[in-house]
XYZ file of C-alpha atoms in Angstrom:
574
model
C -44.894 41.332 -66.000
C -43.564 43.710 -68.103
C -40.157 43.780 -66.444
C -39.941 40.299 -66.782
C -40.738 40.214 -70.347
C -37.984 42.799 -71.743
C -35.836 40.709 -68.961
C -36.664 37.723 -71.356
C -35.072 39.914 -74.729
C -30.916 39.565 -73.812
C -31.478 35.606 -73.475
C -33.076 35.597 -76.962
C -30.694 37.535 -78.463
C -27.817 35.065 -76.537
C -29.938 32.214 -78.145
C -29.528 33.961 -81.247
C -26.164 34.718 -81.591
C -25.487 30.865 -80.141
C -27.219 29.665 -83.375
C -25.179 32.715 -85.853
C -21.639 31.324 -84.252
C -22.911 27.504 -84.294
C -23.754 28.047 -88.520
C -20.471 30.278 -88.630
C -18.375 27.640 -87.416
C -20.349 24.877 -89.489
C -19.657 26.675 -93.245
C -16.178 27.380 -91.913
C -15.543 23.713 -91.040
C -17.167 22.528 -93.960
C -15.454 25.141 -96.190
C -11.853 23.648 -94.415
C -12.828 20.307 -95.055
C -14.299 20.471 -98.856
C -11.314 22.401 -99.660
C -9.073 19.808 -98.346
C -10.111 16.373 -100.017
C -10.781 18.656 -103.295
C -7.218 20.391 -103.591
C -4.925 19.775 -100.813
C -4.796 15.998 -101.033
C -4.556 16.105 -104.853
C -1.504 18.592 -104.923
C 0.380 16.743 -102.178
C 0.022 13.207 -103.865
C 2.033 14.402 -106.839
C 4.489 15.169 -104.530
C 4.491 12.601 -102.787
C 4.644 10.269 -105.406
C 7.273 11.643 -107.582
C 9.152 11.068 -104.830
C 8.151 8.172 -102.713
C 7.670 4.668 -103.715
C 6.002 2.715 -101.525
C 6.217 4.309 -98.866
C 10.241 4.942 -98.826
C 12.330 7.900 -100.114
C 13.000 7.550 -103.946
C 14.237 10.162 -106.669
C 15.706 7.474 -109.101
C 12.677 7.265 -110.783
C 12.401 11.450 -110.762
C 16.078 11.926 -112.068
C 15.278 9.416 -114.863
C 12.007 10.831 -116.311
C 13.001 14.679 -115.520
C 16.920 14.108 -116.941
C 15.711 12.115 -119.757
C 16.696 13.851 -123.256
C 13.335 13.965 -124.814
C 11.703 15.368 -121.848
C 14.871 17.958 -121.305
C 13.809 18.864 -124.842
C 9.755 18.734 -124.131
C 11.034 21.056 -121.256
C 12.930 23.328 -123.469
C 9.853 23.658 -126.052
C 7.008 24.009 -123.304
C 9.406 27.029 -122.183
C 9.945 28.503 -125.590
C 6.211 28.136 -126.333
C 4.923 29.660 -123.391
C 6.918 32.551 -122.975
C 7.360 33.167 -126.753
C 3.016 33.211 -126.463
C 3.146 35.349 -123.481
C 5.437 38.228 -124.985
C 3.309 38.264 -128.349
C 0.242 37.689 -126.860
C 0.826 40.699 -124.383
C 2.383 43.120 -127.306
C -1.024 42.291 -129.135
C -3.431 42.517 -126.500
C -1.961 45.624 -125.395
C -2.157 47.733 -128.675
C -5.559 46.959 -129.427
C -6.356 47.251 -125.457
C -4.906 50.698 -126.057
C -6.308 50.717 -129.717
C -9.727 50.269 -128.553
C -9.665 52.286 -125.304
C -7.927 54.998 -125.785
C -8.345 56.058 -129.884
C -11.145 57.358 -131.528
C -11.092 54.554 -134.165
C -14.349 53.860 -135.759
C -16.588 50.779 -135.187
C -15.198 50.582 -131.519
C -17.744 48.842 -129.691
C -18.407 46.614 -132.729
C -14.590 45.601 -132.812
C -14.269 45.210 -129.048
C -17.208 42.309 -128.695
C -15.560 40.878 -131.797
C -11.944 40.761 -130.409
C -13.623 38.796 -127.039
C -14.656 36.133 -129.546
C -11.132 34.120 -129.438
C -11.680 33.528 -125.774
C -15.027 31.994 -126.097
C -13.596 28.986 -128.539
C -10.979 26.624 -127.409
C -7.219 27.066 -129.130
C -7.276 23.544 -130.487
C -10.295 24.148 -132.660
C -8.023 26.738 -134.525
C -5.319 24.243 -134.387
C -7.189 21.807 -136.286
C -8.493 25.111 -138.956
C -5.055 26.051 -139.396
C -3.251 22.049 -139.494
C -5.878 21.568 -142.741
C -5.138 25.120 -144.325
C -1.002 25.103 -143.982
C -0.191 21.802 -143.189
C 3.146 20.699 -145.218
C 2.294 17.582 -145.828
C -1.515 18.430 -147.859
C -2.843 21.921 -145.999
C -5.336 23.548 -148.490
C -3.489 26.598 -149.337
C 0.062 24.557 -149.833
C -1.588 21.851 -151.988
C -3.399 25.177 -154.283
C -0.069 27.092 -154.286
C 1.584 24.044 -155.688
C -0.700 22.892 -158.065
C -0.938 26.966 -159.366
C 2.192 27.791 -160.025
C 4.172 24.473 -160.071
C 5.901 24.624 -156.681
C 7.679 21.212 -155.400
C 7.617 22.082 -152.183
C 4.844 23.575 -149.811
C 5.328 27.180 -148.935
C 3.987 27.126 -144.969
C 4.277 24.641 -142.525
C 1.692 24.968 -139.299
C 3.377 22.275 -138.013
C 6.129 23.668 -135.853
C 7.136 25.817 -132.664
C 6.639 28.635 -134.887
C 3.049 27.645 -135.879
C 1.786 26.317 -132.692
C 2.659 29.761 -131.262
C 0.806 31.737 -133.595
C -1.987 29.779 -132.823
C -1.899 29.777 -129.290
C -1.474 33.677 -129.270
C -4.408 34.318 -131.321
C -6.168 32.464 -129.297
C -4.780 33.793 -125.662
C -4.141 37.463 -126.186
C -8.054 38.386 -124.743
C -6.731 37.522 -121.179
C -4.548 40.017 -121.922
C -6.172 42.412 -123.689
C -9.911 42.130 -121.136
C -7.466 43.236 -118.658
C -6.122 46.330 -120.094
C -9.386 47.868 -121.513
C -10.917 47.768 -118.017
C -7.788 49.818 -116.429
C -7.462 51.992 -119.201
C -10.937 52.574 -118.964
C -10.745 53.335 -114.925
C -7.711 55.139 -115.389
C -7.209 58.999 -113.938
C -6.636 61.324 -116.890
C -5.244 64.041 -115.506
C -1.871 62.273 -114.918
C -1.744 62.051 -119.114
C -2.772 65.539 -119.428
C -0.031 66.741 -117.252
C 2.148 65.244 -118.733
C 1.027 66.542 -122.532
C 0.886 70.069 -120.593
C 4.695 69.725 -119.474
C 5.411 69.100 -123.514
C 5.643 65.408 -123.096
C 5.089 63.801 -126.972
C 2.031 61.260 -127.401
C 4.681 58.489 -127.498
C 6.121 59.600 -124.350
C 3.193 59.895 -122.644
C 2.633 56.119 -123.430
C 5.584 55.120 -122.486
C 5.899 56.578 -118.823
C 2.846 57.186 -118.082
C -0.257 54.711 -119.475
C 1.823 51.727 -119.466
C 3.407 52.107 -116.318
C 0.009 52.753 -114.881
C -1.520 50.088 -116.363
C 0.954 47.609 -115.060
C -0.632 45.410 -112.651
C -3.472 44.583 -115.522
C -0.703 43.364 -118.009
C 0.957 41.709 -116.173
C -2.488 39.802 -115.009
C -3.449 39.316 -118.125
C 0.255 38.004 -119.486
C 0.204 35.428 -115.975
C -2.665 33.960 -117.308
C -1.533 33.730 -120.937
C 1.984 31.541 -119.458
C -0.266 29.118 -117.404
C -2.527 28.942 -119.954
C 0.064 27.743 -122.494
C 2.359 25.881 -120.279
C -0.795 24.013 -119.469
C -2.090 23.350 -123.001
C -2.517 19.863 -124.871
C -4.286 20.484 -127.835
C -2.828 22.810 -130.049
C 0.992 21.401 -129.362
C -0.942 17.413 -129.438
C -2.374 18.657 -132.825
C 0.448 20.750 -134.632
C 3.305 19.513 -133.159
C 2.709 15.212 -133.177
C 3.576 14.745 -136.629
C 6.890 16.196 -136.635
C 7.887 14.970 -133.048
C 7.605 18.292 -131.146
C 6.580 17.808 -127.842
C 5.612 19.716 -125.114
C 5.498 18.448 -121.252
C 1.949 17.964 -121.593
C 1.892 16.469 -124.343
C 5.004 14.161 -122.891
C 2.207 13.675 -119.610
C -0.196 12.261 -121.853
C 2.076 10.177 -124.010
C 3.329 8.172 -120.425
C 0.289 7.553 -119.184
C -1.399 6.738 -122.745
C 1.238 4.074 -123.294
C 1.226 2.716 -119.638
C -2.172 1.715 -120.216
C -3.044 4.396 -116.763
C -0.753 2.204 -114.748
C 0.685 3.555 -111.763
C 4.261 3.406 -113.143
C 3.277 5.936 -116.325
C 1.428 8.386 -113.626
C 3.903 8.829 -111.603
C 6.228 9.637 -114.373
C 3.659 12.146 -115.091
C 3.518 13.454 -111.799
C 7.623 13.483 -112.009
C 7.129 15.942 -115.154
C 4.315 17.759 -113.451
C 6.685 18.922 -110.589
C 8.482 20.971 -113.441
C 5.185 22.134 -114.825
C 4.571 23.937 -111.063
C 8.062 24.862 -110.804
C 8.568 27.289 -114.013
C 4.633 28.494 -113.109
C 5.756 29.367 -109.541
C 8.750 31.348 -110.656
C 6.346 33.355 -112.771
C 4.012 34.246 -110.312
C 7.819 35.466 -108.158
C 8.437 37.391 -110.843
C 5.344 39.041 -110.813
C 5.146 39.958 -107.441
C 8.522 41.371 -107.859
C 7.066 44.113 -110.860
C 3.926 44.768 -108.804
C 6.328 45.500 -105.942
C 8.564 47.713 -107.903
C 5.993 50.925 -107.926
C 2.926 52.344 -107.336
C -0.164 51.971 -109.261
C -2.901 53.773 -108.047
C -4.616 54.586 -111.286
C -8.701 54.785 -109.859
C -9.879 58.036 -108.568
C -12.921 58.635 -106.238
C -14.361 61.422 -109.170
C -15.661 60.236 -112.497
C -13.805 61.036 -115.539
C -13.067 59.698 -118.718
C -9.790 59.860 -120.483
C -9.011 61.651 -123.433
C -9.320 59.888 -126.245
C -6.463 60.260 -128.672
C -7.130 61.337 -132.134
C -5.181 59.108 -134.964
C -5.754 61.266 -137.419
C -4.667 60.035 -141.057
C -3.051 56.712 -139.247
C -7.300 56.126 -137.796
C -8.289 54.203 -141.541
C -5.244 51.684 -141.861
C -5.308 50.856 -138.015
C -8.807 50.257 -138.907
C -7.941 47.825 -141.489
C -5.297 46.075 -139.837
C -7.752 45.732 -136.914
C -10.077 44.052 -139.575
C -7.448 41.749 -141.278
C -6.747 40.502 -137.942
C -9.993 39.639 -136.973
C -10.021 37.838 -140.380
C -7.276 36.061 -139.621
C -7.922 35.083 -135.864
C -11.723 34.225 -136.337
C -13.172 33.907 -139.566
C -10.787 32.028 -141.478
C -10.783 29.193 -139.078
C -14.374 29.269 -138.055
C -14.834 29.291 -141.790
C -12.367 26.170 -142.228
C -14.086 24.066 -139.749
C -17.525 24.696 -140.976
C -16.635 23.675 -144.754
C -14.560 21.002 -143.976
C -17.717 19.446 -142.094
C -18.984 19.588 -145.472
C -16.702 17.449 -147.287
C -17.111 14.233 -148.323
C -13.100 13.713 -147.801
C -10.269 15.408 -146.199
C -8.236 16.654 -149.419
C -11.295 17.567 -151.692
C -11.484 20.994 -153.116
C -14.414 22.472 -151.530
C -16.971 22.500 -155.158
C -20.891 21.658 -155.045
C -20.273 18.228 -155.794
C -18.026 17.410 -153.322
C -20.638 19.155 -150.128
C -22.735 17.283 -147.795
C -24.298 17.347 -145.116
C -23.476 13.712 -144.142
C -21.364 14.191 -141.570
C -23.546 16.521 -139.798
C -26.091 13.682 -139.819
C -23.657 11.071 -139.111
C -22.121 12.376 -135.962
C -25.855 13.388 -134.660
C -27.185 9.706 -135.306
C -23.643 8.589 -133.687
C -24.035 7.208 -129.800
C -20.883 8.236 -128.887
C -21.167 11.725 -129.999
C -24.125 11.997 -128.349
C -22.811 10.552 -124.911
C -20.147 12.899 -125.040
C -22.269 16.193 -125.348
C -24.613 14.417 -122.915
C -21.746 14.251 -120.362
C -19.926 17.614 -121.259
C -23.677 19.398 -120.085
C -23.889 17.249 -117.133
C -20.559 18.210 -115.952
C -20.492 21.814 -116.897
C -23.699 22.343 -115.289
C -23.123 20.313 -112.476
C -19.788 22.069 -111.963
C -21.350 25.531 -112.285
C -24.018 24.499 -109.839
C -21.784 23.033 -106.821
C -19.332 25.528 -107.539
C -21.530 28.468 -107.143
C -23.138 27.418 -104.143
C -19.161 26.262 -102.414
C -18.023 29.427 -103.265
C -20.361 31.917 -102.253
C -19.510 29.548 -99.040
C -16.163 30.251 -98.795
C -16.526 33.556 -100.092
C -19.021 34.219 -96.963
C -16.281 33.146 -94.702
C -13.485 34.687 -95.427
C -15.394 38.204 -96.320
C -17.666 37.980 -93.391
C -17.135 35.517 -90.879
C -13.041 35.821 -91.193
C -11.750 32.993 -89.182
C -8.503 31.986 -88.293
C -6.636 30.688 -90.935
C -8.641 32.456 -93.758
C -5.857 33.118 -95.712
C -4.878 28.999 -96.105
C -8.755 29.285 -97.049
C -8.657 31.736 -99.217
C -5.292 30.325 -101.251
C -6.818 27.081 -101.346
C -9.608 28.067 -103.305
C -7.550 29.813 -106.061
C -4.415 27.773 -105.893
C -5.912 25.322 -108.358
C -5.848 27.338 -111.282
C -2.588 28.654 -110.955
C -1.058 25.358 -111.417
C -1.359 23.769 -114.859
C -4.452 21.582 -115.320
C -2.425 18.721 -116.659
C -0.954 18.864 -113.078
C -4.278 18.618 -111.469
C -5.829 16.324 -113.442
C -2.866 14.357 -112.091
C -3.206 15.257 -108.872
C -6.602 13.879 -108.457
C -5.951 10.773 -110.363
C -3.223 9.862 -108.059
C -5.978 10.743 -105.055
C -9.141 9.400 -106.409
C -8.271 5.784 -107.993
C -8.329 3.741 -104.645
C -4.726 5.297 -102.838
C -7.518 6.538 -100.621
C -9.965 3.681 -100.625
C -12.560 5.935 -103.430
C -11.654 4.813 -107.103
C -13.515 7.102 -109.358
C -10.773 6.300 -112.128
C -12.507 5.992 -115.364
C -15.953 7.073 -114.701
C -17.247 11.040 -114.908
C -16.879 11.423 -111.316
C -13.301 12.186 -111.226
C -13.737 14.425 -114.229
C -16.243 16.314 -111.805
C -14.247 16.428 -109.061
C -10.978 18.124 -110.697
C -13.667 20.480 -112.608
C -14.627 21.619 -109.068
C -11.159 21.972 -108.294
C -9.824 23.965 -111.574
C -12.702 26.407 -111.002
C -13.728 26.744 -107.711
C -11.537 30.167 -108.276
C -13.907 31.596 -110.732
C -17.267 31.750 -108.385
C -15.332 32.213 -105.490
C -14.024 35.991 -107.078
C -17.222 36.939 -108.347
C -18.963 36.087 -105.134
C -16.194 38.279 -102.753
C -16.524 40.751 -105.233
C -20.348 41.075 -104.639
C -20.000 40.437 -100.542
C -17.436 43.081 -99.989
C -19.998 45.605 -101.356
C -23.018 44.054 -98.533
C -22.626 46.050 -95.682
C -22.858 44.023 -92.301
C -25.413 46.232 -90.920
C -28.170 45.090 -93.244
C -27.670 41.126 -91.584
C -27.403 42.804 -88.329
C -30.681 44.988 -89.072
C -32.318 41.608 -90.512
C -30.886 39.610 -87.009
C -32.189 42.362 -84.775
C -36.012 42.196 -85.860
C -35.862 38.036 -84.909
C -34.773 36.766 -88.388
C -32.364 33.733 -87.785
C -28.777 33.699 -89.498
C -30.150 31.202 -92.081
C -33.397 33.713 -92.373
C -30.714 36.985 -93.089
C -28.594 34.515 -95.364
C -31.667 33.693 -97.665
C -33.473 37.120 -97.526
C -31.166 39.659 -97.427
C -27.424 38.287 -98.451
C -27.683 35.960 -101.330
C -30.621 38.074 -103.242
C -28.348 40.756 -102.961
C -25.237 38.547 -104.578
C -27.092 36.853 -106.997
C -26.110 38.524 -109.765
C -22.585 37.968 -109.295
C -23.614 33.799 -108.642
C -25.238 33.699 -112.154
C -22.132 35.206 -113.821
C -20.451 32.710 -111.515
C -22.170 30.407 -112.877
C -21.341 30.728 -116.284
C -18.029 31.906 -115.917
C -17.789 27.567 -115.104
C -19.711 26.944 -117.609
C -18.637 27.996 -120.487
C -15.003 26.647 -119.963
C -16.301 23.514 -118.564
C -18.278 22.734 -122.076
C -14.960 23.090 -124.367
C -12.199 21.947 -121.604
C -10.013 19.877 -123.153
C -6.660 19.644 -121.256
C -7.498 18.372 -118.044
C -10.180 15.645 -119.719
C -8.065 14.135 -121.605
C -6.019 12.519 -118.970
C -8.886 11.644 -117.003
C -11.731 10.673 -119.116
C -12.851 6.860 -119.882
C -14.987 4.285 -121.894
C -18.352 5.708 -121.095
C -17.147 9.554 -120.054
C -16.117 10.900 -123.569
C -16.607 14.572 -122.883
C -17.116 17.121 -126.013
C -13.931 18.332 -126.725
C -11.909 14.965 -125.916
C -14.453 13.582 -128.704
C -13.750 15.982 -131.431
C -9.526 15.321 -130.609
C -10.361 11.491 -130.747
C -12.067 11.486 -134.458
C -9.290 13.821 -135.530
C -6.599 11.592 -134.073
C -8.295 8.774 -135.956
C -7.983 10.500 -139.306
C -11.781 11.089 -139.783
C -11.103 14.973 -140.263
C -14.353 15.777 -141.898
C -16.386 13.949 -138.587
C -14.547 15.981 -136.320
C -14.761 19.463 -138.116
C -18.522 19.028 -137.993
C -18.889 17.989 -134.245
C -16.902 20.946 -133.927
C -19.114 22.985 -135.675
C -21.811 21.529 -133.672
C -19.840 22.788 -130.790
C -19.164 26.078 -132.098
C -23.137 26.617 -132.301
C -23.698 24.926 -128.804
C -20.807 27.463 -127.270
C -22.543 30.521 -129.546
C -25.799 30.078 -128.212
C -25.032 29.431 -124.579
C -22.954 32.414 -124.375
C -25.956 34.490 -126.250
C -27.993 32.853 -123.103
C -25.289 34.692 -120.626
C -25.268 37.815 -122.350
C -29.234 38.478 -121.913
C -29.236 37.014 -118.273
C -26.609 39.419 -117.266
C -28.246 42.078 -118.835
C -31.531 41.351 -117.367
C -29.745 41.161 -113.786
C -27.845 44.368 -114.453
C -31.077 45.995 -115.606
C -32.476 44.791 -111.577
């Protein structure tokens, strides 16, 4: 009896492992096919349609929109915009990267949370601050400087390549300054030190050694900042419409705006896009080429932290100028939009009689306003939720279960948000407006669907992140006292990874609430999300409205991200 009972255990254990490989092969499969209909078919039905008309061969249509003059010369300024953004952008997140990490000035952690506060606001919110302060045609300051000392013509003008950069780098050097502080901050100090031993001077030792070292993080960070701003509709919609500068995605919208969404104005758009992907791709060649250039092994097994680097009589005015930019980057235009949501009219000096809280009161009573923040936290949370949960999923499988064409899994999931998200949004409505027998054109799905898309990438990272550090044995251990796959998966695994879900989570989120770019072409009567709203009531001229929904936004975003910042304290405290 007994021998027949252990002879009973390797049958169990085959039943067992029959069940692991039958659940392995199920979230691979449905990993494969979730991945396909959500950002395969999208990106091949621009293609296909910028050059295929019904079902034959055509590029007239493609040489006409891309050789066009006005969209060689949207081309030219979505080139000069985003790599003029991406130079200055990198210069400034790199000195105060360095500024902050490496120096012993004052107020450091202080100044670090306050330079992350760019990246929690979106760029067009500081587009509309500084289009009201320095516009040439009535900005604030202009019409004050005029009026004071009898000037005929305005002094600044926002509106122009030279403004809608300086906005967009204020608002995009964090990617490239988050990056930095975290290598500088892992980085092995004895390579500096023997360098300063050798004689090297402090500007030396920058030169060939930290930045060098540092590499691979700027040029990261300065990826993200070109994407970002080849992508980006607002602040070139909002600065750069009244004086005729255009930008390819502003060009995008434009087509399809004045098409009516016809299928002749998006395929144009998905002509234009192809050029969006193009000038992205040969960025990310060109980054593979520096990474490939040296070595960068800057993380050491022992703990130690670099030498900080005494400023000495220069620590005070880098101080200042650290403060002055901060003043310049986030309080004057938070500051803008809050007291122009207190004017009666655009144009009205900002004196007691002329405050009220009317618009506040007004755009809270409105139903439109309402609908819109109603569907901005339906699809942010919605997002966050079913992107969490798909990709932990495909994070499982190609950590753990490692299939056969992981890697077409793996680039699948972060392709999307190294395109532009005018391209995507694009993408899926050429896929998802009845080419493929599901119209979702016009209603909130389709916004859903390319939010799921755009950033799958973000849970996905966290979640590998967090399984690469699970060792297999403590499944096997779990598997081995008769717990089932699904038991080991729910008890052991995604406790363990939790953490890293819930900053998956918001890491969705938060972008999802102020996402502008990739709305706008998709959004319809009754799917108004937040930040399309606020562009809409600017575009309409009602300035004041949209300064105080945008206020209203600023609080929502404030207090959501004060909501992530004790959650991921209480899970790090675990």
């Amino acid at each position: 009896m007994k021998f027949g009972k252990s002879s009973g255990v390797p049958s169990d254990l085959a039943a067992l492992d029959g069940k692991t490989l039958s659940l392995d092969k199920a979230m691979t499969m449905v990993s494969f096919v979730l991945l396909f209909f959500i950002v395969f078919i999208p990106i091949f039905m621009i293609v296909y349609n910028a050059f295929f008309y019904e079902g034959q061969f055509d590029t007239e249509m493609f040489k006409t929109v891309v050789f066009s003059t006005d969209n060689i010369e949207a081309m030219t300024n979505t080139i000069i915009i985003g790599f003029a953004v991406t130079i200055f952008g990198t210069i400034v997140g790199l000195f105060y990267a360095w500024l902050l990490g490496r120096s012993d000035i004052p107020c450091k952690n202080l100044m670090r949370a306050l330079f992350m506060i760019p990246y929690m606001f979106p760029p067009f919110f500081g587009a509309m601050a500084w289009d009201m302060l320095l516009s040439g045609r009535g900005g604030y300051v202009n019409t004050w400087l005029m009026n004071t000392f009898g000037i005929e013509t305005s002094l600044f003008n926002i509106n122009s390549l030279g403004g809608i950069i300086f906005v967009e780098v204020s608002y995009y050097f964090p990617f490239v300054f988050m990056q930095v502080v975290s290598a500088l901050e892992r980085m092995d100090p004895t390579l500096e030190e023997s360098a300063r031993i050798a004689g090297a001077s402090q500007k030396t030792v920058i030169r060939k050694i930290t930045i060098p070292l540092v590499t691979p993080a700027i040029s990261a960070g300065a990826l993200l900042i070109l994407i970002s701003s080849l992508a980006h509709f607002g602040v070139p919609a909002i600065l750069g419409f009244s004086k005729q500068i255009y930008t390819l995605p502003t060009v995008i919208y434009a087509y399809i705006d004045r098409a009516g969404g016809s299928f002749d104005g998006i395929r144009q758009g998905a002509a234009l896009s192809i050029l969006l992907v193009f000038v992205v791709a040969m960025a990310l060649i060109l980054q593979k080429v520096v990474l490939s250039s040296g070595s960068f092994d800057i993380i050491k097994g022992k703990s130690m932290r670099p030498t900080l680097i005494k400023l000495r009589g220069a620590k005070y005015p880098l101080l200042v100028l650290a403060i002055m930019t901060l003043a310049v980057i986030v309080v004057v235009p938070l500051l803008m939009i809050f007291l122009e949501g207190l004017v009666r009219a655009y144009g009205l000096p900002f004196t007691p009689e002329n405050l009220t809280l009317d618009n506040f009161r007004n755009i809270l009573t409105s139903k439109a306003t309402m609908d819109s923040i109603t569907n901005s936290l339906f699809l942010s949370v919605t997002a966050g939720v079913l992107c969490m949960f798909l990709g932990v999923m495909v994070a499982y499988v190609v950590i753990k279960i490692k299939p056969k064409g992981k890697e077409i899994l793996e680039m699948l999931s972060v392709l999307p948000y190294s395109i532009p998200g005018t391209v995507l949004a694009i993408g899926v409505i050429l896929s998802w407006s009845g080419a493929l027998e599901v119209n979702l054109y016009n209603t909130i799905w389709i916004i859903l669907v390319a939010y799921l898309a755009r950033y799958l990438s973000f849970s996905m990272k966290s979640a590998s992140a967090s399984l690469q550090q699970v060792h297999p044995s403590l499944e096997e251990a779990a598997r081995a006292s008769g717990a089932s796959h699904t038991e080991s998966l729910k008890d052991i695994t995604l406790p363990l990874i939790r953490p890293a879900m819930v900053a998956g989570f918001f890491l969705i989120f938060l972008p999802s609430m102020r996402e502008l770019t990739t709305s706008i072409l998709l959004y319809g009567p009754y799917s108004r999300t937040l930040g399309v709203q606020i562009f809409a009531l600017r575009d309409s001229g009602q300035i004041p409205q949209a300064s105080a929904l945008a206020a209203i936004a600023i609080v929502i975003i404030i207090v959501c991200n004060f909501i992530v910042t004790q959650i991921t304290k209480d899970r790090k405290g675990v």
